Amino acid sequence: MGVTVERRGRILLVRMERPAKRNAIDQGMTAALDAALNELDDDPDLWAGVLAGTPLAFSAGTDLTDGAGPPTERGGNYGVVRRDRRTPLVAAVEGIAYGGGFELVLACDLVVAARTARFALPETARGLIANCGALFRAQRALPRNVATEMLLTGEPLGAERAWTLGLVNTLVEPGEAEEAALVLAERVCANAPVAQSATLGAMAAVVAAEDALGWAATERAQIAVNESQDAAEGVAAFREKRPPRWNGR
């Protein structure tokens, strides 16, 4: 399985389902997420969306074995993170949201998380960089020093601390994140959809220039990392299940 889509009245529930891969995103999942969010964006009868994973993982990010496939025309990476949305999207996080999985969370408008959820940006531990928005979105969602620590150490941030710091809107018991996200989405749907869309559009316009700078800076960093020996070593070490041997080149 990859992605399942379910209508709950005015809400579109989009669930990532590759449990054996901890919902790591391959090309098929990117295409399916793009199609689901196109539906959310284009159907005027849908007033909110919920993006969820499975009980043990929201998403481990890019499938480092198969790759996530090319960015989509409307959604960018994963079909999600560069999308110009006007329909509110709630992340429902159980288990891990690592790497690109956390960047999916950062691309949502609201976050519900189980107490046992964990967020991390481990790319530098693989000789890579977070290239799906975290280099600039993480420091908007969290205090800058906390975002920097996550990016440079790769160590996880627990849901309870994330809630205290303001990243998480609603903190729930394990197994309750999806239902709580649907409840939050229902609260959103109680208000006027035209006003909601205009509100999100205005908020996006305020940060558009900053995002443009952020994407450009991310692309420059990506080029530099792609040309390094460390990047090849990090991915090889991950695949071979061994510690990496960095040379700083």
Tab-separated table of C-alpha atoms in Angstrom:
chain	number	residue	atom	x	y	z
A	1	MET	CA	0.000	0.000	0.000
A	2	GLY	CA	1.046	3.626	-0.466
A	3	VAL	CA	-1.555	6.290	0.182
A	4	THR	CA	-5.234	5.916	1.020
A	5	VAL	CA	-7.776	8.707	0.706
A	6	GLU	CA	-11.070	8.891	2.583
A	7	ARG	CA	-13.757	11.565	2.670
A	8	ARG	CA	-15.181	12.447	6.066
A	9	GLY	CA	-17.865	14.958	5.149
A	10	ARG	CA	-16.035	18.194	4.305
A	11	ILE	CA	-12.668	16.718	5.326
A	12	LEU	CA	-10.254	14.718	3.167
A	13	LEU	CA	-8.260	12.202	5.227
A	14	VAL	CA	-4.995	11.313	3.463
A	15	ARG	CA	-3.122	8.445	5.085
A	16	MET	CA	0.429	7.319	4.187
A	17	GLU	CA	0.597	3.535	4.433
A	18	ARG	CA	3.955	1.830	3.841
A	19	PRO	CA	4.402	0.464	7.374
A	20	ALA	CA	7.230	-1.908	6.450
A	21	LYS	CA	9.221	1.151	5.289
A	22	ARG	CA	8.003	3.427	8.115
A	23	ASN	CA	6.075	5.315	5.436
A	24	ALA	CA	9.268	6.342	3.646
A	25	ILE	CA	8.294	8.146	0.476
A	26	ASP	CA	9.058	6.627	-2.913
A	27	GLN	CA	8.006	7.809	-6.359
A	28	GLY	CA	4.624	6.102	-6.130
A	29	MET	CA	3.830	7.775	-2.822
A	30	THR	CA	4.882	11.174	-4.177
A	31	ALA	CA	2.482	10.772	-7.094
A	32	ALA	CA	-0.319	9.590	-4.799
A	33	LEU	CA	0.186	12.438	-2.304
A	34	ASP	CA	0.194	14.924	-5.175
A	35	ALA	CA	-3.076	13.519	-6.525
A	36	ALA	CA	-4.695	13.582	-3.080
A	37	LEU	CA	-3.734	17.198	-2.401
A	38	ASN	CA	-4.807	18.207	-5.902
A	39	GLU	CA	-8.228	16.815	-4.975
A	40	LEU	CA	-8.180	18.749	-1.703
A	41	ASP	CA	-7.206	21.962	-3.491
A	42	ASP	CA	-9.637	21.629	-6.393
A	43	ASP	CA	-12.872	20.361	-4.823
A	44	PRO	CA	-14.908	23.247	-3.332
A	45	ASP	CA	-16.827	20.739	-1.202
A	46	LEU	CA	-13.650	19.957	0.748
A	47	TRP	CA	-12.925	22.544	3.437
A	48	ALA	CA	-10.013	20.909	5.300
A	49	GLY	CA	-7.581	18.018	5.058
A	50	VAL	CA	-5.795	15.697	7.469
A	51	LEU	CA	-2.445	14.114	6.606
A	52	ALA	CA	-1.711	11.022	8.704
A	53	GLY	CA	0.573	8.023	8.806
A	54	THR	CA	0.319	4.658	10.558
A	55	PRO	CA	0.438	3.902	14.307
A	56	LEU	CA	4.246	3.573	14.493
A	57	ALA	CA	5.285	6.233	12.015
A	58	PHE	CA	4.053	9.394	10.379
A	59	SER	CA	6.903	9.190	7.858
A	60	ALA	CA	10.632	8.458	7.835
A	61	GLY	CA	11.035	10.839	4.882
A	62	THR	CA	12.646	9.950	1.569
A	63	ASP	CA	13.132	6.287	0.754
A	64	LEU	CA	16.933	6.327	0.500
A	65	THR	CA	16.932	3.068	-1.442
A	66	ASP	CA	14.432	3.911	-4.177
A	67	GLY	CA	14.244	7.712	-3.966
A	68	ALA	CA	11.147	9.888	-3.736
A	69	GLY	CA	10.861	10.561	-7.440
A	70	PRO	CA	10.913	13.982	-9.104
A	71	PRO	CA	9.037	16.989	-7.663
A	72	THR	CA	5.517	17.350	-8.987
A	73	GLU	CA	4.339	20.377	-10.949
A	74	ARG	CA	1.875	21.590	-8.320
A	75	GLY	CA	3.299	20.202	-5.093
A	76	GLY	CA	7.052	20.095	-5.497
A	77	ASN	CA	8.921	17.508	-3.403
A	78	TYR	CA	6.665	14.683	-2.195
A	79	GLY	CA	3.828	16.437	-4.031
A	80	VAL	CA	3.336	18.548	-0.888
A	81	VAL	CA	6.087	20.828	0.395
A	82	ARG	CA	6.085	23.558	-2.292
A	83	ARG	CA	2.349	23.580	-2.852
A	84	ASP	CA	0.448	26.877	-2.902
A	85	ARG	CA	-2.476	25.726	-0.769
A	86	ARG	CA	-5.616	27.563	0.275
A	87	THR	CA	-7.343	24.671	2.069
A	88	PRO	CA	-6.241	24.091	5.701
A	89	LEU	CA	-4.193	20.930	6.263
A	90	VAL	CA	-3.699	19.258	9.663
A	91	ALA	CA	-0.822	16.840	10.348
A	92	ALA	CA	-1.706	13.859	12.576
A	93	VAL	CA	1.582	12.508	13.929
A	94	GLU	CA	2.080	9.134	15.588
A	95	GLY	CA	5.577	7.704	16.052
A	96	ILE	CA	8.387	9.220	14.035
A	97	ALA	CA	8.361	12.199	11.691
A	98	TYR	CA	11.980	12.137	10.557
A	99	GLY	CA	13.744	13.998	7.758
A	100	GLY	CA	11.293	14.625	4.961
A	101	GLY	CA	8.565	13.339	7.256
A	102	PHE	CA	9.163	16.302	9.554
A	103	GLU	CA	9.303	18.579	6.519
A	104	LEU	CA	5.824	17.331	5.587
A	105	VAL	CA	4.688	18.347	9.089
A	106	LEU	CA	6.265	21.778	8.644
A	107	ALA	CA	4.352	22.180	5.366
A	108	CYS	CA	1.013	21.691	7.156
A	109	ASP	CA	-0.942	24.463	8.881
A	110	LEU	CA	-1.754	22.721	12.172
A	111	VAL	CA	-0.156	19.803	14.035
A	112	VAL	CA	-1.684	17.150	16.291
A	113	ALA	CA	0.781	14.714	17.864
A	114	ALA	CA	0.730	11.748	20.196
A	115	ARG	CA	2.866	12.112	23.319
A	116	THR	CA	5.174	9.398	21.989
A	117	ALA	CA	5.736	11.126	18.621
A	118	ARG	CA	9.254	12.263	17.745
A	119	PHE	CA	10.489	14.803	15.224
A	120	ALA	CA	13.989	14.811	13.738
A	121	LEU	CA	16.122	16.164	10.904
A	122	PRO	CA	18.893	13.536	10.625
A	123	GLU	CA	20.117	14.478	7.144
A	124	THR	CA	23.577	15.678	8.193
A	125	ALA	CA	24.159	12.284	9.816
A	126	ARG	CA	23.813	10.883	6.284
A	127	GLY	CA	26.052	13.524	4.686
A	128	LEU	CA	22.963	15.232	3.232
A	129	ILE	CA	20.897	18.360	3.931
A	130	ALA	CA	17.218	18.887	4.666
A	131	ASN	CA	16.130	20.046	1.214
A	132	CYS	CA	12.332	20.145	1.561
A	133	GLY	CA	11.872	23.348	3.504
A	134	ALA	CA	13.268	22.652	6.966
A	135	LEU	CA	16.266	24.975	6.545
A	136	PHE	CA	13.901	27.934	6.812
A	137	ARG	CA	10.582	26.549	8.098
A	138	ALA	CA	12.032	24.854	11.183
A	139	GLN	CA	13.288	28.152	12.573
A	140	ARG	CA	9.847	29.698	12.064
A	141	ALA	CA	8.051	26.861	13.831
A	142	LEU	CA	10.597	26.539	16.665
A	143	PRO	CA	13.061	28.803	18.483
A	144	ARG	CA	16.043	29.290	16.169
A	145	ASN	CA	18.514	27.642	18.544
A	146	VAL	CA	16.310	24.544	18.843
A	147	ALA	CA	15.920	24.321	15.061
A	148	THR	CA	19.691	24.700	14.674
A	149	GLU	CA	20.315	21.931	17.199
A	150	MET	CA	17.955	19.604	15.318
A	151	LEU	CA	19.600	20.368	11.976
A	152	LEU	CA	23.206	20.047	13.178
A	153	THR	CA	22.915	17.079	15.565
A	154	GLY	CA	20.133	15.119	13.889
A	155	GLU	CA	18.816	14.232	17.337
A	156	PRO	CA	15.038	13.905	17.840
A	157	LEU	CA	12.686	16.313	19.547
A	158	GLY	CA	9.967	14.687	21.641
A	159	ALA	CA	6.324	15.644	21.183
A	160	GLU	CA	5.886	16.995	24.708
A	161	ARG	CA	8.753	19.445	24.295
A	162	ALA	CA	7.538	20.274	20.781
A	163	TRP	CA	4.138	21.124	22.263
A	164	THR	CA	5.742	23.304	24.950
A	165	LEU	CA	7.722	25.150	22.251
A	166	GLY	CA	4.624	25.750	20.125
A	167	LEU	CA	5.253	23.390	17.203
A	168	VAL	CA	2.358	21.108	18.205
A	169	ASN	CA	-1.182	22.515	18.534
A	170	THR	CA	-2.765	19.522	20.254
A	171	LEU	CA	-1.033	16.807	22.286
A	172	VAL	CA	-2.894	13.513	22.731
A	173	GLU	CA	-2.380	9.987	23.992
A	174	PRO	CA	-0.818	7.380	21.652
A	175	GLY	CA	-3.256	6.111	19.049
A	176	GLU	CA	-5.455	9.214	19.223
A	177	ALA	CA	-3.685	11.619	16.855
A	178	GLU	CA	-5.733	10.893	13.735
A	179	GLU	CA	-9.086	11.202	15.482
A	180	ALA	CA	-7.987	14.367	17.289
A	181	ALA	CA	-6.800	15.831	13.967
A	182	LEU	CA	-10.206	15.116	12.448
A	183	VAL	CA	-11.848	16.881	15.413
A	184	LEU	CA	-9.578	19.894	14.892
A	185	ALA	CA	-10.371	19.864	11.170
A	186	GLU	CA	-14.095	19.845	12.033
A	187	ARG	CA	-13.524	22.966	14.138
A	188	VAL	CA	-11.869	24.575	11.122
A	189	CYS	CA	-14.786	23.552	8.900
A	190	ALA	CA	-17.236	25.294	11.242
A	191	ASN	CA	-16.017	28.627	9.879
A	192	ALA	CA	-16.540	30.242	6.481
A	193	PRO	CA	-14.423	28.521	3.805
A	194	VAL	CA	-13.949	31.686	1.729
A	195	ALA	CA	-12.624	33.518	4.780
A	196	GLN	CA	-10.395	30.547	5.660
A	197	SER	CA	-8.941	30.462	2.159
A	198	ALA	CA	-8.353	34.213	2.114
A	199	THR	CA	-6.694	34.014	5.530
A	200	LEU	CA	-4.264	31.299	4.432
A	201	GLY	CA	-3.575	33.204	1.217
A	202	ALA	CA	-2.733	36.402	3.099
A	203	MET	CA	-0.488	34.543	5.545
A	204	ALA	CA	1.309	32.831	2.654
A	205	ALA	CA	1.811	36.157	0.887
A	206	VAL	CA	3.565	37.575	3.938
A	207	VAL	CA	6.196	34.819	3.956
A	208	ALA	CA	6.450	34.334	0.169
A	209	ALA	CA	9.561	36.475	-0.237
A	210	GLU	CA	11.256	34.746	2.698
A	211	ASP	CA	10.345	31.342	1.253
A	212	ALA	CA	11.799	32.299	-2.126
A	213	LEU	CA	15.094	33.165	-0.442
A	214	GLY	CA	14.888	29.949	1.581
A	215	TRP	CA	14.368	27.727	-1.458
A	216	ALA	CA	17.203	29.450	-3.333
A	217	ALA	CA	19.557	29.015	-0.371
A	218	THR	CA	18.489	25.374	-0.009
A	219	GLU	CA	19.208	24.710	-3.687
A	220	ARG	CA	22.700	26.216	-3.365
A	221	ALA	CA	23.394	24.078	-0.311
A	222	GLN	CA	22.057	21.010	-2.116
A	223	ILE	CA	24.428	21.536	-5.041
A	224	ALA	CA	27.410	21.856	-2.694
A	225	VAL	CA	26.472	18.711	-0.770
A	226	ASN	CA	25.698	16.673	-3.894
A	227	GLU	CA	29.255	17.262	-5.101
A	228	SER	CA	30.810	16.061	-1.841
A	229	GLN	CA	32.345	12.684	-1.079
A	230	ASP	CA	30.643	12.795	2.316
A	231	ALA	CA	27.194	12.618	0.698
A	232	ALA	CA	28.060	9.402	-1.145
A	233	GLU	CA	29.653	7.969	2.002
A	234	GLY	CA	26.662	8.824	4.187
A	235	VAL	CA	24.152	7.093	1.925
A	236	ALA	CA	26.465	4.091	1.450
A	237	ALA	CA	26.928	3.748	5.214
A	238	PHE	CA	23.169	3.887	5.740
A	239	ARG	CA	22.548	1.167	3.162
A	240	GLU	CA	25.358	-1.003	4.534
A	241	LYS	CA	24.234	-0.445	8.152
A	242	ARG	CA	27.640	0.785	9.328
A	243	PRO	CA	29.021	4.014	10.831
A	244	PRO	CA	30.028	6.544	8.175
A	245	ARG	CA	33.685	7.398	7.616
A	246	TRP	CA	33.675	11.149	6.882
A	247	ASN	CA	36.585	12.879	5.185
A	248	GLY	CA	35.158	16.406	5.053
A	249	ARG	CA	35.356	16.622	1.270
